[in-house]
Amino acid sequence: MARAVRRQEELPSPAAAYGGDSPGERAVWRLRSRGCWDDAAALLEPYVPDSPATALRRASLLVERCMFTGSGWEAAEDALRLAEAAARDDDARGAAASERGHLAYVATVLGVRDRSDEARAALGRAAALLDPASPARAMLDYRRGLVAEHVSDNTEAAQAAYRRAHTGATAHGDALLCSFTWRHLAGLALREGELTEARHGFTESLLLRERLGFLVGMAPALVALADVQEEHEATRLLEEATRLFRLLGGVPTWLASRLEAA
């Protein structure tokens, strides 16, 4: 796979990639990147009644909060219902269905409740609704990869979905999504014993998150890279991950047991 990382000055503004590059949008990004999802959602809330796209972005923030913290499910469900009701065309309905599928997937893998059938159905509905050229298609492919890997244990289907997502994210300049696709492709490579490929992918993921300032995603990226390093370097990476984890108040919560063991 071609390298997706570009020099820092060539990376698009994260705020621009997620709805605009105004001072308000940049403020939303800064809060999101530091794990302040409720505050970021509150900034968007006044615009939700007049903007279906903003309603969906707010729902996406609150679903992401569930993924990182394992809490806030009711708020995410309420926001998602508003976004689904506000959708006016197939692309908007497809994007909302993708978000619905992701929320169901997160609830399943975090052991809150088995919603795997709902996740598959919602992501399938999204695939039928979204235009093949839609920017939301790359995220949908990534989410279908997650379900294939972590729910269905179908690594072949997962790899194909992650590769489609990576290609789409690169084409649309979505560097944050690229950081996720690099990481998960590297994880599959590690499962196959391809250490060099895994190390490359985990490194690319970490570099992108550093360059974008996605602080809340740094600790998982550091831990993943530590898994494929020699002991001295792995220890250094885990220490840095632990520092960031504590700085952010124990987020993401699912890293706690790993970092305590380390």
CSV table of C-alpha atoms in Angstrom, one decimal:
chain,number,residue,atom,x,y,z
A,1,MET,CA,0.0,0.0,0.0
A,2,ALA,CA,1.3,3.5,-0.8
A,3,ARG,CA,2.3,5.6,2.1
A,4,ALA,CA,-0.6,7.9,3.2
A,5,VAL,CA,1.4,10.2,5.4
A,6,ARG,CA,2.2,13.6,4.0
A,7,ARG,CA,4.4,16.3,5.5
A,8,GLN,CA,2.7,18.2,8.3
A,9,GLU,CA,2.3,21.4,6.3
A,10,GLU,CA,0.4,19.4,3.6
A,11,LEU,CA,-2.1,17.9,6.0
A,12,PRO,CA,-5.6,19.4,5.7
A,13,SER,CA,-7.0,21.1,8.8
A,14,PRO,CA,-8.9,18.5,10.8
A,15,ALA,CA,-11.7,21.0,11.4
A,16,ALA,CA,-12.0,21.5,7.6
A,17,ALA,CA,-12.3,17.7,7.1
A,18,TYR,CA,-15.1,17.6,9.6
A,19,GLY,CA,-17.4,20.4,8.6
A,20,GLY,CA,-15.5,23.6,8.1
A,21,ASP,CA,-12.6,25.7,9.2
A,22,SER,CA,-14.2,28.6,11.1
A,23,PRO,CA,-13.2,29.5,14.6
A,24,GLY,CA,-16.2,27.6,15.9
A,25,GLU,CA,-15.3,24.5,13.9
A,26,ARG,CA,-11.7,24.7,15.1
A,27,ALA,CA,-12.9,24.9,18.7
A,28,VAL,CA,-15.1,21.8,18.2
A,29,TRP,CA,-12.0,19.9,16.9
A,30,ARG,CA,-9.8,21.0,19.8
A,31,LEU,CA,-12.4,19.8,22.3
A,32,ARG,CA,-12.9,16.6,20.5
A,33,SER,CA,-9.2,15.9,20.1
A,34,ARG,CA,-8.8,16.3,23.9
A,35,GLY,CA,-11.7,14.0,24.8
A,36,CYS,CA,-14.1,16.8,25.7
A,37,TRP,CA,-17.0,15.4,23.6
A,38,ASP,CA,-19.8,16.8,25.7
A,39,ASP,CA,-18.4,20.3,25.4
A,40,ALA,CA,-17.8,19.9,21.7
A,41,ALA,CA,-21.4,18.6,21.3
A,42,ALA,CA,-22.7,21.6,23.3
A,43,LEU,CA,-21.1,24.0,20.8
A,44,LEU,CA,-22.9,22.4,18.0
A,45,GLU,CA,-26.3,22.1,19.7
A,46,PRO,CA,-27.7,25.5,18.9
A,47,TYR,CA,-27.3,24.8,15.2
A,48,VAL,CA,-28.9,21.4,15.2
A,49,PRO,CA,-32.6,22.4,14.5
A,50,ASP,CA,-31.6,24.2,11.3
A,51,SER,CA,-28.9,21.9,10.0
A,52,PRO,CA,-29.3,18.1,9.5
A,53,ALA,CA,-25.5,17.9,8.8
A,54,THR,CA,-24.8,19.4,12.2
A,55,ALA,CA,-27.2,17.1,13.9
A,56,LEU,CA,-25.3,14.2,12.5
A,57,ARG,CA,-21.9,15.6,13.5
A,58,ARG,CA,-23.2,16.1,17.0
A,59,ALA,CA,-24.5,12.5,17.1
A,60,SER,CA,-21.1,11.3,15.8
A,61,LEU,CA,-19.3,13.1,18.6
A,62,LEU,CA,-21.4,11.5,21.2
A,63,VAL,CA,-21.1,8.0,19.7
A,64,GLU,CA,-17.3,8.5,19.7
A,65,ARG,CA,-17.6,9.4,23.4
A,66,CYS,CA,-19.2,6.0,24.0
A,67,MET,CA,-16.4,4.3,22.2
A,68,PHE,CA,-13.7,6.0,24.3
A,69,THR,CA,-15.4,6.0,27.7
A,70,GLY,CA,-18.0,3.2,27.6
A,71,SER,CA,-20.6,5.7,28.9
A,72,GLY,CA,-23.1,8.3,27.6
A,73,TRP,CA,-25.2,5.8,25.7
A,74,GLU,CA,-28.6,7.5,26.3
A,75,ALA,CA,-27.3,10.9,25.0
A,76,ALA,CA,-25.8,9.3,21.9
A,77,GLU,CA,-29.1,7.4,21.2
A,78,ASP,CA,-31.1,10.7,21.6
A,79,ALA,CA,-28.7,12.6,19.3
A,80,LEU,CA,-28.8,9.9,16.7
A,81,ARG,CA,-32.6,9.7,16.7
A,82,LEU,CA,-32.6,13.5,16.0
A,83,ALA,CA,-30.1,13.1,13.2
A,84,GLU,CA,-32.1,10.2,11.6
A,85,ALA,CA,-35.3,12.3,11.8
A,86,ALA,CA,-33.6,15.3,10.2
A,87,ALA,CA,-32.1,13.4,7.3
A,88,ARG,CA,-33.6,14.7,4.0
A,89,ASP,CA,-31.9,12.6,1.3
A,90,ASP,CA,-30.4,9.2,0.7
A,91,ASP,CA,-26.8,10.3,1.5
A,92,ALA,CA,-27.9,11.8,4.8
A,93,ARG,CA,-29.9,8.7,5.6
A,94,GLY,CA,-27.0,6.5,4.7
A,95,ALA,CA,-24.6,8.5,6.9
A,96,ALA,CA,-27.0,8.3,9.8
A,97,ALA,CA,-27.4,4.5,9.3
A,98,SER,CA,-23.6,4.2,9.3
A,99,GLU,CA,-23.5,6.0,12.7
A,100,ARG,CA,-26.3,3.8,14.0
A,101,GLY,CA,-24.4,0.7,13.0
A,102,HIS,CA,-21.2,2.0,14.6
A,103,LEU,CA,-23.0,2.7,17.9
A,104,ALA,CA,-24.5,-0.9,17.9
A,105,TYR,CA,-21.0,-2.2,17.1
A,106,VAL,CA,-19.4,-0.3,20.0
A,107,ALA,CA,-22.1,-1.5,22.4
A,108,THR,CA,-21.3,-5.1,21.3
A,109,VAL,CA,-17.5,-5.0,21.5
A,110,LEU,CA,-17.5,-3.2,24.9
A,111,GLY,CA,-19.9,-5.9,26.3
A,112,VAL,CA,-22.7,-3.5,27.1
A,113,ARG,CA,-25.2,-5.5,25.0
A,114,ASP,CA,-25.0,-7.8,22.0
A,115,ARG,CA,-26.3,-5.6,19.1
A,116,SER,CA,-24.3,-7.3,16.4
A,117,ASP,CA,-27.3,-8.0,14.2
A,118,GLU,CA,-28.4,-4.4,14.5
A,119,ALA,CA,-24.9,-3.3,13.5
A,120,ARG,CA,-24.8,-5.4,10.4
A,121,ALA,CA,-28.3,-4.4,9.4
A,122,ALA,CA,-27.6,-0.7,9.8
A,123,LEU,CA,-24.3,-0.8,8.0
A,124,GLY,CA,-25.9,-2.8,5.2
A,125,ARG,CA,-28.6,-0.2,4.9
A,126,ALA,CA,-26.0,2.6,4.8
A,127,ALA,CA,-24.2,0.8,1.9
A,128,ALA,CA,-27.5,0.7,0.0
A,129,LEU,CA,-28.2,4.4,0.5
A,130,LEU,CA,-24.8,6.1,0.2
A,131,ASP,CA,-23.7,7.2,-3.3
A,132,PRO,CA,-20.5,5.2,-4.3
A,133,ALA,CA,-18.7,8.6,-4.6
A,134,SER,CA,-19.9,9.9,-1.2
A,135,PRO,CA,-17.1,11.0,1.2
A,136,ALA,CA,-19.0,9.0,3.9
A,137,ARG,CA,-18.3,5.7,2.0
A,138,ALA,CA,-14.8,5.4,3.3
A,139,MET,CA,-16.0,5.6,6.9
A,140,LEU,CA,-18.6,3.1,6.2
A,141,ASP,CA,-16.1,0.7,4.7
A,142,TYR,CA,-13.9,1.1,7.8
A,143,ARG,CA,-16.8,0.3,10.1
A,144,ARG,CA,-17.8,-2.7,8.1
A,145,GLY,CA,-14.2,-3.8,8.5
A,146,LEU,CA,-14.5,-3.5,12.3
A,147,VAL,CA,-17.6,-5.7,12.3
A,148,ALA,CA,-15.9,-8.3,10.1
A,149,GLU,CA,-12.8,-8.4,12.3
A,150,HIS,CA,-14.1,-8.1,15.8
A,151,VAL,CA,-17.7,-9.5,15.6
A,152,SER,CA,-17.6,-12.0,12.7
A,153,ASP,CA,-13.8,-12.9,13.1
A,154,ASN,CA,-13.5,-12.7,9.3
A,155,THR,CA,-10.0,-11.2,8.8
A,156,GLU,CA,-10.1,-11.6,5.0
A,157,ALA,CA,-13.3,-9.5,4.7
A,158,ALA,CA,-11.9,-7.0,7.3
A,159,GLN,CA,-8.7,-6.5,5.4
A,160,ALA,CA,-10.6,-5.8,2.1
A,161,ALA,CA,-12.9,-3.3,3.9
A,162,TYR,CA,-10.0,-1.6,5.6
A,163,ARG,CA,-8.1,-1.3,2.3
A,164,ARG,CA,-11.2,0.2,0.6
A,165,ALA,CA,-11.6,2.6,3.5
A,166,HIS,CA,-7.9,3.6,3.3
A,167,THR,CA,-8.1,4.3,-0.4
A,168,GLY,CA,-11.2,6.4,0.1
A,169,ALA,CA,-9.9,8.3,3.0
A,170,THR,CA,-6.7,9.1,1.1
A,171,ALA,CA,-8.7,10.3,-1.9
A,172,HIS,CA,-10.8,12.6,0.3
A,173,GLY,CA,-7.9,13.9,2.4
A,174,ASP,CA,-9.3,12.4,5.6
A,175,ALA,CA,-6.0,12.0,7.5
A,176,LEU,CA,-7.7,11.1,10.7
A,177,LEU,CA,-9.5,8.1,9.2
A,178,CYS,CA,-6.2,7.1,7.6
A,179,SER,CA,-4.7,6.9,11.1
A,180,PHE,CA,-7.4,4.4,12.0
A,181,THR,CA,-7.1,2.3,8.8
A,182,TRP,CA,-3.3,2.2,9.1
A,183,ARG,CA,-3.7,0.9,12.7
A,184,HIS,CA,-6.2,-1.8,11.9
A,185,LEU,CA,-4.3,-3.0,8.8
A,186,ALA,CA,-1.2,-3.2,10.9
A,187,GLY,CA,-3.1,-5.2,13.5
A,188,LEU,CA,-4.1,-7.7,10.9
A,189,ALA,CA,-0.5,-7.9,9.7
A,190,LEU,CA,0.7,-8.5,13.2
A,191,ARG,CA,-1.8,-11.4,13.5
A,192,GLU,CA,-0.2,-12.9,10.4
A,193,GLY,CA,3.3,-12.5,11.9
A,194,GLU,CA,4.3,-9.7,9.5
A,195,LEU,CA,6.2,-7.6,12.0
A,196,THR,CA,7.8,-5.2,9.5
A,197,GLU,CA,4.5,-4.4,7.9
A,198,ALA,CA,2.8,-4.1,11.3
A,199,ARG,CA,5.5,-1.8,12.6
A,200,HIS,CA,5.2,0.4,9.5
A,201,GLY,CA,1.4,0.7,9.8
A,202,PHE,CA,1.5,1.5,13.5
A,203,THR,CA,4.2,4.1,13.0
A,204,GLU,CA,2.2,5.8,10.2
A,205,SER,CA,-0.9,5.8,12.4
A,206,LEU,CA,1.0,7.4,15.3
A,207,LEU,CA,2.6,10.0,13.1
A,208,LEU,CA,-0.8,11.1,11.7
A,209,ARG,CA,-2.3,11.5,15.1
A,210,GLU,CA,0.7,13.5,16.3
A,211,ARG,CA,0.5,15.8,13.3
A,212,LEU,CA,-3.3,16.3,13.6
A,213,GLY,CA,-3.1,16.9,17.3
A,214,PHE,CA,-5.6,14.0,18.0
A,215,LEU,CA,-4.4,13.7,21.6
A,216,VAL,CA,-7.2,11.3,22.7
A,217,GLY,CA,-6.0,8.8,20.1
A,218,MET,CA,-2.3,9.0,21.0
A,219,ALA,CA,-2.2,6.5,23.9
A,220,PRO,CA,-3.8,3.6,21.8
A,221,ALA,CA,-1.4,4.3,19.0
A,222,LEU,CA,1.6,4.3,21.3
A,223,VAL,CA,0.5,1.0,22.9
A,224,ALA,CA,-0.1,-0.6,19.5
A,225,LEU,CA,3.4,0.4,18.3
A,226,ALA,CA,4.9,-0.8,21.6
A,227,ASP,CA,3.7,-4.3,20.7
A,228,VAL,CA,6.1,-4.6,17.8
A,229,GLN,CA,9.2,-2.9,19.3
A,230,GLU,CA,12.2,-4.2,21.3
A,231,GLU,CA,11.8,-4.1,25.0
A,232,HIS,CA,13.6,-0.8,25.7
A,233,GLU,CA,11.6,1.1,23.1
A,234,ALA,CA,8.4,-0.6,24.1
A,235,THR,CA,8.9,0.4,27.7
A,236,ARG,CA,9.4,4.0,26.6
A,237,LEU,CA,6.3,4.0,24.5
A,238,LEU,CA,4.2,2.5,27.2
A,239,GLU,CA,5.4,5.1,29.7
A,240,GLU,CA,4.4,7.8,27.3
A,241,ALA,CA,1.0,6.2,26.7
A,242,THR,CA,0.5,6.0,30.5
A,243,ARG,CA,1.3,9.6,30.9
A,244,LEU,CA,-1.2,10.6,28.3
A,245,PHE,CA,-3.9,8.2,29.6
A,246,ARG,CA,-3.6,9.9,33.1
A,247,LEU,CA,-3.5,13.4,31.6
A,248,LEU,CA,-6.9,12.7,29.9
A,249,GLY,CA,-8.5,11.3,33.0
A,250,GLY,CA,-8.3,7.6,32.1
A,251,VAL,CA,-9.4,7.7,28.5
A,252,PRO,CA,-9.9,5.5,26.6
A,253,THR,CA,-11.1,3.4,29.4
A,254,TRP,CA,-10.4,0.1,27.7
A,255,LEU,CA,-6.6,0.8,27.9
A,256,ALA,CA,-6.6,0.8,31.7
A,257,SER,CA,-6.0,-2.9,32.3
A,258,ARG,CA,-3.2,-3.0,29.6
A,259,LEU,CA,-1.4,0.0,31.0
A,260,GLU,CA,-1.7,-1.2,34.6
A,261,ALA,CA,-0.2,-4.5,33.6
A,262,ALA,CA,2.6,-2.7,31.8
